[in-house]
Amino acid sequence: MQSPWKVFMVAPLFFLPPLQSLASPLYEDQSRLSDSNGHTCVGCVLVVSVIEQLAQVHNSTVQGAMERLCSYLPEKLFLKTTCYLIIDKFGSDIIKLLSADMNADVVCHTLEFCKQNIGQPLCQLYPLPKAAWEFTLEKARQIVKKPPILKYSRSGSDICSLPFLAKICQKIKLAIERSVPFKDVDSDKYSIFPTLRGYHWRGRDCNDSDESVYPGRRPNNWDVHQDSNCNGIWGVDPKDGVPYEKKFCEGSQPRGIILLGDSAGAHFHISPEWITASQMSLNSFISLPTALTDELDWPQLSGATGFLDSTVGIKEKSIYLRLWKRNHCNHRDYQNIARNGASSQNLKTFIESLSRHTMLDHPAIVIYAMIGNDVCNGKRDTVPAMTTPEKFYSNVMQTLKYLNSHLPKGSHVIFYGLPDGTFLWDNLHNRYHPLGQLNKDVTYAQLYSFLNCLQVSPCHGWMSSNKTLRTLTSERAEQLSNTLKKIAAKEKFTNFNLFYMEFAFHEIIQEWQKRGGQPWQLIEPVDGFHPNEGLTNENQDVASRPRSHLETCLEKNCLQTHSGCWQIHCCEVAGLRNQLQAGWQLGHHQLQPRKESLQSKLLARWLC
């Protein structure tokens, strides 16, 4: 899968190309110049479309629409300033072309942000003009007095080319590529900074000048003198002289949650407000700087490691929060080692960012959730680029061997199977994309075709009108899931147990429909690809169902395995939970009770 967020981040951030490169993890199959050109083309078409629609919605001139868009952008990361600079450079030509009723495709080809290479098909989002394409394009060039060669030099536009910023840009890029915090004074892989792989991704460090202090470690001398594991519990009870860590946590079997995943696990999300002219306001882009410095991911809201309520209404009851609620000794012990574009093949390039010591740290629950990119890519000939079952087996076994050498004994590893992505086309293709809702002129089928043509689709195999191709993609996904099943059933490791869990998307759909929802609401509206976790618990609860083993286990604070399933192990000291809840400090979390999401509740059910 072409790093999917990259395609859409250049839409609101068409004005700021350097941030795209800073926030973009580099992969071997994504570093091609053609991919970069494709992302730029998509960004241009989306932004020009928004400008045109803003003028329509507010009955203003194109100049007024561009200025309105820039006024909405925040000052942070120089977004507003750069927007005005871009208007100064390209605005006059955009005004002329839109005033001549040229659509966004024509505008972006005229300005050469989109290009039709020799021997390649013409890629367009909107229907072709009534006149011949070449005639229309030549007419547009005459309007802006632009020859068929690039008029605007974009060389040197990268802010990182400036000498005084080159070093810091390189450090940021390196941190993102390695999936480690950009700001980490003691190099223990934990940070006091939220974004750029900071505590949005893994527990917040409570002492960034001491590498022996970090979330998830076993307490040093029961944390009599300092909070060595950052769970907020340390010191000695003056009444009996017993350390609080010993009193509250001994025997409770604390364990952390670690996710090895892709963009779905990182909780990739683009706000529809960013590209929907009728919804834009001064508040629309408030969260954009944070999103950009988190690679357009929202790990702090993810189903595995989330710990916050979203400012846009997305609420999660993550696995981490479940563990934390049942046992506060698990505070801050989470790691979201997920990355846009991650797969079994490139996990080896950043798995070393995992922080766990076999002797010094608590056991962990590791979720292996590479649920798409081994079958998803943007190439026109997509099937040969998919991971074969044989290669997949080799990749997964390599990962497991690495985990066995780093996880403490008593850990667990859970495989997520791959979903059946035919759901996407079946439920979205004839619906209007947010960009097409105003004028009823862009469907998801058109968006999918546009991205596939540019070879920047998140998943050509499933986001395609070709039913045979969609079927072949699902068949390969099933083969890879079966590979995970076999590994879980046959392979044994000394430091952890293996489990397999189906990605039971059909069950999610059924539960959602029982609550009156429509299947298409479960997909992110902007990219038309990722599951939309924000709609799964809006003021409703899950339909009644049998209680799962995991839910019961979590209420008893800890997990053990028995007969291949999670079973209860009562590890709670009578009365201590109430004491701990009454006296425990929340630290950087301001957690509030929330309704549990459909996905995380079903997760508990599927684990057994």
XYZ file of C-alpha atoms in Angstrom:
608
model
C 0.000 0.000 0.000
C 1.381 3.368 -0.953
C 1.587 5.251 2.318
C -2.058 6.373 2.090
C -1.902 9.454 4.259
C 0.781 10.843 1.941
C -1.698 11.102 -0.905
C -4.140 13.206 1.057
C -1.851 15.254 3.241
C -0.672 17.186 0.184
C -4.252 18.349 -0.333
C -4.524 20.681 2.656
C -0.738 20.891 2.607
C -0.238 21.431 -1.101
C 0.964 24.785 0.147
C 3.757 23.255 2.186
C 5.639 20.490 0.304
C 8.476 20.196 2.847
C 6.161 18.908 5.564
C 5.120 16.105 3.281
C 8.699 14.898 3.091
C 9.290 15.364 6.807
C 6.263 13.345 7.814
C 6.725 10.691 5.167
C 8.377 7.400 6.078
C 10.610 6.318 3.246
C 10.137 2.871 1.761
C 11.903 1.267 -1.132
C 8.728 0.983 -3.174
C 7.636 4.541 -2.400
C 10.700 6.586 -3.201
C 10.149 6.704 -6.940
C 9.818 10.069 -8.615
C 6.584 9.001 -10.296
C 4.994 8.427 -6.888
C 6.032 11.891 -5.758
C 4.531 13.422 -8.892
C 1.328 11.480 -8.301
C 0.964 12.748 -4.749
C 1.589 16.314 -5.923
C -1.063 15.946 -8.617
C -3.648 14.672 -6.134
C -2.843 17.493 -3.733
C -3.193 20.116 -6.439
C -6.525 18.787 -7.718
C -7.979 18.591 -4.218
C -6.864 22.096 -3.233
C -8.011 23.732 -6.473
C -11.345 21.953 -6.075
C -11.680 23.311 -2.535
C -10.880 26.845 -3.713
C -13.502 26.601 -6.433
C -16.093 25.266 -3.986
C -15.300 27.908 -1.367
C -16.041 30.573 -3.970
C -19.305 28.812 -4.766
C -20.381 28.318 -1.136
C -19.636 31.898 -0.094
C -20.583 33.480 -3.431
C -17.178 35.111 -3.600
C -14.424 35.591 -6.135
C -11.677 33.015 -6.586
C -9.259 35.499 -5.027
C -11.536 35.787 -2.015
C -11.808 32.002 -1.759
C -8.044 31.575 -1.743
C -7.626 34.209 0.934
C -10.404 32.593 2.951
C -8.660 29.216 2.790
C -5.378 30.734 3.953
C -7.135 32.559 6.787
C -8.432 29.240 8.078
C -4.953 27.726 8.350
C -3.081 28.076 11.667
C 0.159 29.991 12.062
C 1.939 26.926 13.441
C 4.441 25.246 11.114
C 4.188 28.376 8.916
C 1.015 27.000 7.319
C -0.763 30.331 6.952
C 2.338 32.183 5.786
C 3.222 29.560 3.213
C -0.345 29.537 1.941
C -0.203 33.258 1.211
C 3.166 32.820 -0.503
C 1.710 30.153 -2.756
C -1.225 32.400 -3.602
C 1.241 35.110 -4.558
C 3.046 32.705 -6.852
C 0.199 30.737 -8.435
C -2.940 32.671 -7.536
C -3.250 34.872 -10.612
C -3.142 31.884 -12.976
C -5.577 29.855 -10.842
C -7.971 32.818 -10.950
C -7.732 33.096 -14.735
C -8.271 29.382 -15.315
C -11.177 28.936 -12.908
C -12.791 32.094 -14.271
C -12.611 30.494 -17.721
C -14.558 27.456 -16.374
C -11.561 25.151 -16.415
C -11.899 22.360 -13.868
C -9.272 21.353 -11.314
C -7.795 18.651 -13.571
C -7.149 21.184 -16.349
C -5.766 23.754 -13.909
C -3.264 21.324 -12.412
C -2.151 19.950 -15.791
C -1.711 23.497 -17.065
C 0.454 24.405 -14.090
C 2.205 21.034 -14.520
C 1.545 19.774 -11.028
C -0.077 16.933 -12.953
C 1.632 15.412 -15.955
C 0.735 12.858 -18.583
C 3.928 11.029 -19.370
C 4.501 9.598 -22.809
C 2.803 6.242 -23.198
C 0.845 6.667 -19.963
C -2.918 7.183 -19.613
C -4.454 10.550 -18.800
C -5.344 10.695 -15.105
C -8.288 12.899 -14.155
C -10.686 13.102 -11.224
C -13.505 14.903 -13.010
C -15.232 13.982 -16.287
C -13.308 15.044 -19.391
C -14.181 18.427 -20.919
C -16.619 18.412 -23.829
C -13.882 19.624 -26.161
C -10.881 17.396 -26.878
C -8.398 17.247 -24.016
C -5.419 18.533 -25.984
C -7.497 21.426 -27.325
C -8.690 22.338 -23.832
C -5.185 22.122 -22.375
C -3.743 24.283 -25.129
C -6.506 26.832 -24.589
C -5.689 26.900 -20.874
C -2.013 27.456 -21.613
C -2.868 30.377 -23.818
C -4.968 31.894 -21.046
C -2.013 31.956 -18.664
C 0.471 32.573 -21.481
C 2.345 29.451 -20.490
C 4.313 27.311 -22.970
C 4.148 23.493 -22.629
C 7.247 23.544 -20.413
C 7.377 24.202 -16.713
C 6.988 27.918 -16.026
C 7.269 27.678 -12.264
C 10.466 26.451 -10.688
C 9.777 24.413 -7.583
C 13.439 23.613 -7.004
C 14.679 24.839 -3.684
C 11.132 25.039 -2.291
C 12.001 22.479 0.353
C 12.594 24.377 3.582
C 15.058 21.659 4.540
C 17.387 22.866 1.797
C 18.195 25.892 3.958
C 21.600 25.332 5.631
C 20.492 26.276 9.146
C 17.569 23.807 9.010
C 19.225 20.909 7.192
C 20.540 19.202 10.332
C 17.282 19.343 12.291
C 15.304 18.189 9.249
C 17.602 15.217 8.884
C 17.132 14.322 12.545
C 13.343 14.489 12.209
C 13.404 12.312 9.100
C 15.634 9.791 10.814
C 13.389 9.655 13.886
C 10.323 9.000 11.728
C 12.083 6.366 9.623
C 13.231 4.534 12.759
C 9.919 5.111 14.572
C 11.646 6.505 17.673
C 10.986 9.819 19.443
C 12.550 12.899 17.899
C 13.054 14.433 21.343
C 14.537 11.839 23.720
C 17.346 13.195 25.880
C 18.318 9.923 27.566
C 17.775 7.738 24.463
C 15.533 5.251 26.259
C 12.943 5.460 23.426
C 10.475 7.409 25.579
C 9.817 11.131 25.455
C 8.184 14.037 27.283
C 7.167 15.494 23.902
C 3.784 14.372 22.477
C 4.270 14.216 18.700
C 7.122 13.251 16.370
C 6.912 9.724 17.798
C 6.667 11.010 21.378
C 4.156 10.003 24.047
C 1.246 9.925 21.618
C 2.938 6.737 20.440
C 4.368 5.286 23.655
C 4.074 6.003 27.369
C 5.315 9.371 28.536
C 8.751 9.376 30.127
C 8.765 10.706 33.697
C 12.512 11.387 33.796
C 14.077 12.152 30.431
C 17.539 12.503 31.924
C 17.735 8.931 33.262
C 17.676 6.035 30.794
C 16.870 3.571 33.599
C 13.510 5.289 34.204
C 10.780 4.502 31.670
C 7.262 2.984 31.451
C 6.930 -0.792 31.626
C 10.022 -1.677 33.628
C 9.941 -3.700 36.819
C 10.192 -1.334 39.800
C 13.647 -0.651 41.142
C 13.607 -1.620 44.849
C 9.821 -1.270 44.827
C 10.245 2.387 43.828
C 10.927 3.461 47.373
C 12.846 6.557 46.289
C 11.623 7.323 42.776
C 9.048 6.258 40.198
C 11.287 4.097 38.025
C 8.440 2.768 35.826
C 6.459 6.007 35.455
C 3.179 4.514 36.646
C 2.719 7.256 39.253
C 3.238 4.926 42.217
C 6.277 5.336 44.464
C 7.297 6.068 48.034
C 6.482 4.339 51.339
C 3.230 4.208 53.293
C 4.098 5.927 56.624
C 1.474 3.850 58.416
C 3.166 0.495 57.944
C 6.440 1.224 56.134
C 5.413 -0.827 53.070
C 6.321 0.673 49.669
C 3.225 1.730 47.721
C 4.426 -0.119 44.615
C 4.707 -3.342 46.616
C 1.385 -2.806 48.349
C -0.614 -1.988 45.222
C 1.167 -3.908 42.443
C 2.827 -7.013 43.877
C 1.085 -10.085 42.474
C -1.094 -8.074 40.078
C 0.998 -9.187 37.089
C 1.294 -5.817 35.313
C 1.833 -6.042 31.582
C 2.033 -3.586 28.739
C 0.400 -3.450 25.335
C 2.535 -3.228 22.207
C 1.174 -2.864 18.684
C 3.123 -3.829 15.590
C 0.949 -2.428 12.850
C 0.296 -0.298 9.808
C -1.717 2.866 9.197
C -4.888 1.244 10.542
C -3.169 0.482 13.850
C -1.680 3.979 13.955
C -5.248 5.269 13.515
C -4.820 7.173 10.261
C -7.456 9.874 9.975
C -8.063 12.931 7.805
C -10.846 15.259 8.864
C -13.491 15.723 6.161
C -13.584 19.392 7.174
C -10.165 19.841 5.620
C -11.524 19.269 2.119
C -15.241 20.071 2.467
C -15.822 23.724 1.597
C -19.301 23.883 3.131
C -17.928 22.764 6.526
C -14.752 24.857 6.697
C -14.321 27.444 9.416
C -11.624 29.004 11.570
C -11.751 25.924 13.789
C -11.407 23.352 10.998
C -7.615 23.182 10.921
C -6.783 23.605 14.609
C -5.622 20.003 14.863
C -3.685 20.028 11.578
C -0.224 20.868 13.001
C -0.510 18.050 15.542
C -1.721 15.660 12.857
C 1.173 16.534 10.564
C 3.776 15.998 13.260
C 2.128 12.630 13.959
C 2.294 11.673 10.250
C -1.489 12.196 9.933
C -1.978 9.383 12.439
C -3.804 9.607 15.772
C -2.199 6.862 17.916
C -3.433 8.598 21.075
C -6.932 7.586 19.903
C -6.162 4.171 18.439
C -7.974 0.990 19.346
C -4.830 -0.588 20.766
C -2.971 2.194 22.602
C -5.321 5.182 22.676
C -5.583 7.169 25.905
C -7.437 10.382 24.948
C -10.846 11.526 23.733
C -10.747 13.079 20.303
C -11.496 16.768 19.832
C -13.595 15.793 16.804
C -15.831 13.345 18.625
C -13.899 10.106 18.112
C -14.002 8.094 21.316
C -12.047 4.944 21.977
C -11.988 2.348 24.664
C -8.622 0.951 23.739
C -6.979 -2.234 24.913
C -4.515 -0.104 26.859
C -7.345 1.673 28.664
C -8.965 -1.652 29.456
C -5.737 -2.900 30.994
C -5.235 0.405 32.795
C -8.780 0.419 34.168
C -8.402 -3.071 35.601
C -4.896 -2.509 36.926
C -3.505 1.011 37.395
C -0.040 -0.477 37.737
C -0.157 -0.638 33.893
C -0.177 3.153 33.666
C 1.701 4.471 30.610
C 2.816 1.003 29.548
C 1.860 1.183 25.883
C 3.816 1.268 22.635
C 2.292 1.946 19.238
C 4.935 0.743 16.819
C 2.799 1.204 13.747
C 3.664 3.045 10.577
C 1.913 4.132 7.418
C 2.817 1.681 4.679
C 4.117 -0.957 7.101
C 3.995 -4.616 6.103
C 5.579 -7.905 7.060
C 8.341 -7.087 4.588
C 9.479 -3.720 5.932
C 8.734 -4.255 9.633
C 12.361 -5.275 10.046
C 13.391 -1.674 9.292
C 11.753 -0.305 12.434
C 11.006 -3.182 14.813
C 14.148 -2.254 16.730
C 12.235 0.760 18.015
C 10.429 -1.689 20.320
C 11.445 -1.100 23.928
C 11.402 -4.243 26.067
C 14.068 -5.974 28.119
C 13.748 -9.671 28.917
C 14.942 -9.265 32.505
C 14.245 -5.664 33.500
C 10.711 -5.173 32.156
C 7.217 -6.530 32.692
C 5.734 -9.013 30.184
C 3.709 -7.559 27.330
C 0.765 -8.314 25.107
C 1.970 -7.802 21.544
C -0.565 -7.407 18.736
C 0.760 -8.182 15.265
C -1.634 -6.315 12.957
C -0.180 -6.033 9.472
C -3.668 -6.208 8.021
C -3.320 -4.789 4.532
C -0.019 -3.814 3.006
C 1.098 -7.314 2.108
C -1.715 -7.395 -0.441
C -2.185 -3.667 -0.992
C -0.041 -1.507 -3.246
C -0.601 1.190 -5.833
C 1.037 -0.513 -8.798
C -0.953 -1.058 -11.973
C 0.165 -4.685 -12.056
C -0.679 -5.156 -8.414
C -0.859 -8.946 -7.966
C 2.846 -9.717 -8.589
C 3.740 -7.053 -6.023
C 1.753 -8.810 -3.276
C 3.593 -10.806 -0.630
C 3.512 -14.539 -1.310
C 2.513 -16.943 1.489
C 6.055 -18.344 1.510
C 7.657 -14.934 1.858
C 5.034 -13.930 4.411
C 5.849 -16.986 6.523
C 9.540 -16.122 6.419
C 8.899 -12.480 7.358
C 6.626 -13.343 10.276
C 8.995 -15.972 11.640
C 11.828 -13.452 11.520
C 9.694 -11.035 13.540
C 8.771 -13.711 16.082
C 12.389 -14.666 16.610
C 13.200 -11.033 17.273
C 10.331 -10.775 19.757
C 11.421 -13.933 21.533
C 14.818 -12.402 22.149
C 13.388 -9.163 23.558
C 10.109 -9.949 25.353
C 10.107 -11.055 29.001
C 8.764 -14.517 29.761
C 5.022 -14.654 30.246
C 4.285 -12.354 27.288
C 1.650 -13.018 24.639
C 1.620 -12.373 20.891
C -1.698 -12.070 19.070
C -1.964 -12.242 15.279
C -4.710 -10.270 13.548
C -5.868 -11.865 10.315
C -6.255 -9.821 7.153
C -9.747 -8.488 6.316
C -11.773 -9.018 3.171
C -11.508 -5.619 1.521
C -14.132 -6.246 -1.163
C -16.361 -4.426 1.310
C -14.889 -1.121 0.107
C -16.024 -1.163 -3.500
C -19.299 -2.905 -2.749
C -20.399 -0.225 -0.282
C -18.728 2.963 -1.489
C -18.232 3.014 -5.251
C -21.530 4.725 -6.115
C -21.525 7.121 -3.177
C -20.291 10.694 -3.365
C -16.916 11.513 -1.888
C -16.827 14.579 0.452
C -15.205 16.503 -2.396
C -18.148 15.678 -4.661
C -21.057 16.159 -2.286
C -21.604 19.858 -3.080
C -22.042 19.415 -6.831
C -22.636 15.655 -7.005
C -19.663 15.259 -9.325
C -17.094 12.990 -7.587
C -17.907 9.445 -6.523
C -15.592 7.042 -4.754
C -15.349 5.094 -8.006
C -13.907 8.204 -9.665
C -11.510 8.791 -6.764
C -10.332 5.162 -6.838
C -9.770 5.333 -10.595
C -7.840 8.605 -10.272
C -5.529 7.217 -7.574
C -5.008 3.955 -9.450
C -4.112 5.826 -12.626
C -1.488 7.857 -10.759
C -0.232 4.692 -9.012
C -0.708 6.229 -5.579
C -3.728 4.202 -4.486
C -3.629 2.791 -0.950
C -4.846 -0.496 -2.369
C -5.313 -0.940 -6.102
C -6.462 -4.522 -5.615
C -9.548 -3.665 -3.543
C -10.161 -0.087 -4.697
C -10.841 -1.174 -8.253
C -13.818 -1.623 -10.566
C -12.270 -4.927 -11.680
C -14.180 -7.596 -9.759
C -11.680 -10.287 -10.706
C -8.853 -8.219 -9.263
C -10.782 -7.589 -6.068
C -11.414 -11.313 -5.725
C -7.751 -12.167 -6.324
C -6.729 -9.669 -3.643
C -9.115 -11.213 -1.121
C -7.887 -14.682 -1.974
C -4.298 -13.640 -1.300
C -5.365 -11.998 1.970
C -7.038 -15.254 3.004
C -3.887 -17.204 2.139
C -1.811 -14.922 4.341
C -4.320 -15.180 7.178
C -4.142 -18.979 6.913
C -0.371 -18.689 7.158
C -0.759 -16.822 10.443
C -3.181 -19.474 11.689
C -0.686 -22.247 10.958
C 2.147 -20.391 12.669
C 0.004 -19.765 15.751
C -1.027 -23.417 15.897
C 2.362 -25.036 15.333
C 5.172 -22.721 16.437
C 6.320 -22.508 20.049
C 8.494 -19.886 21.707
C 10.076 -19.731 25.123
C 9.082 -16.191 26.118
C 5.536 -15.897 24.800
C 2.430 -17.763 23.706
C 0.939 -17.313 20.245
C -2.721 -16.659 19.394
C -4.627 -15.955 16.195
C -7.704 -13.752 15.854
C -9.832 -13.335 12.737
C -10.446 -9.829 11.477
C -14.197 -10.389 11.790
C -15.293 -7.344 9.847
C -18.570 -8.966 8.839
C -19.491 -9.317 12.503
C -18.745 -5.621 13.019
C -21.036 -4.786 10.103
C -23.839 -6.919 11.498
C -23.548 -5.330 14.927
C -23.477 -1.858 13.371
C -26.547 -2.535 11.250
C -28.432 -3.789 14.305
C -27.854 -0.345 15.759
C -29.324 1.313 12.672
C -26.045 2.183 10.971
C -25.073 1.757 7.328
C -21.965 -0.255 6.355
C -20.349 2.638 4.468
C -20.260 4.649 7.708
C -17.547 2.337 9.014
C -15.007 3.647 6.468
C -12.989 6.846 6.683
C -14.821 9.239 4.327
C -11.795 11.089 2.949
C -9.498 8.230 1.950
C -12.298 5.700 1.391
C -10.085 2.940 2.710
C -9.439 2.875 6.464
C -11.988 1.735 9.062
C -13.741 4.658 10.715
C -13.522 4.036 14.440
C -15.162 7.301 15.319
C -18.639 6.274 14.205
C -18.778 2.974 16.005
C -19.870 4.251 19.381
C -21.720 7.504 18.819
C -24.098 7.726 21.784
C -24.937 4.049 21.487
C -23.862 0.824 23.068
C -23.119 -2.581 21.640
C -26.004 -4.959 21.224
C -26.212 -7.447 24.084
C -24.050 -10.526 23.682
C -22.416 -13.247 25.801
C -19.629 -12.079 28.079
C -16.157 -12.933 26.839
C -13.354 -14.604 28.763
C -11.113 -11.600 28.142
C -13.570 -9.121 29.611
C -13.858 -11.248 32.742
C -10.083 -11.647 32.881
C -9.519 -7.935 32.585
C -11.887 -7.276 35.453
C -9.599 -9.462 37.550
C -6.639 -7.310 36.548
C -4.502 -9.855 34.738
C -4.377 -12.570 32.113
C -3.179 -16.130 31.978
C -3.506 -18.735 29.289
C -5.150 -22.079 29.561
C -6.219 -24.509 26.827
C -5.431 -21.982 24.123
C -7.695 -19.258 25.478
C -7.599 -16.414 27.968
C -8.663 -17.556 31.425
C -9.210 -15.912 34.778
C -6.408 -15.600 37.253
C -7.493 -13.797 40.406
C -4.529 -11.654 41.321
C -6.212 -8.885 43.238
C -5.388 -8.182 46.858
C -8.655 -7.477 48.700
C -9.285 -3.778 49.225
C -6.148 -2.514 47.495
C -7.880 -1.544 44.253
C -10.038 1.035 45.987
C -7.030 2.442 47.826
C -5.026 2.651 44.639
C -7.815 4.307 42.664
C -8.327 6.843 45.425
C -4.683 7.846 45.772
C -3.251 7.312 42.287
C -2.063 10.294 40.270
C -3.208 10.517 36.652
C 0.049 12.065 35.457
C -0.282 13.369 31.902
C -3.530 11.479 31.221
C -6.787 13.238 31.945
C -8.937 10.204 31.418
C -12.686 10.414 31.583
C -15.267 7.614 31.506
C -16.405 6.930 27.984
C -18.531 4.537 26.056
C -16.705 1.554 24.670
C -16.265 1.323 20.928
C -17.838 -1.451 18.954
C -14.503 -2.599 17.593
C -12.736 -2.896 20.942
C -15.718 -4.646 22.529
C -15.837 -7.156 19.705
C -12.084 -7.586 20.066
C -12.634 -8.878 23.570
C -15.142 -11.343 22.220
C -12.923 -12.607 19.425
C -9.860 -13.262 21.545
C -11.370 -16.553 22.695
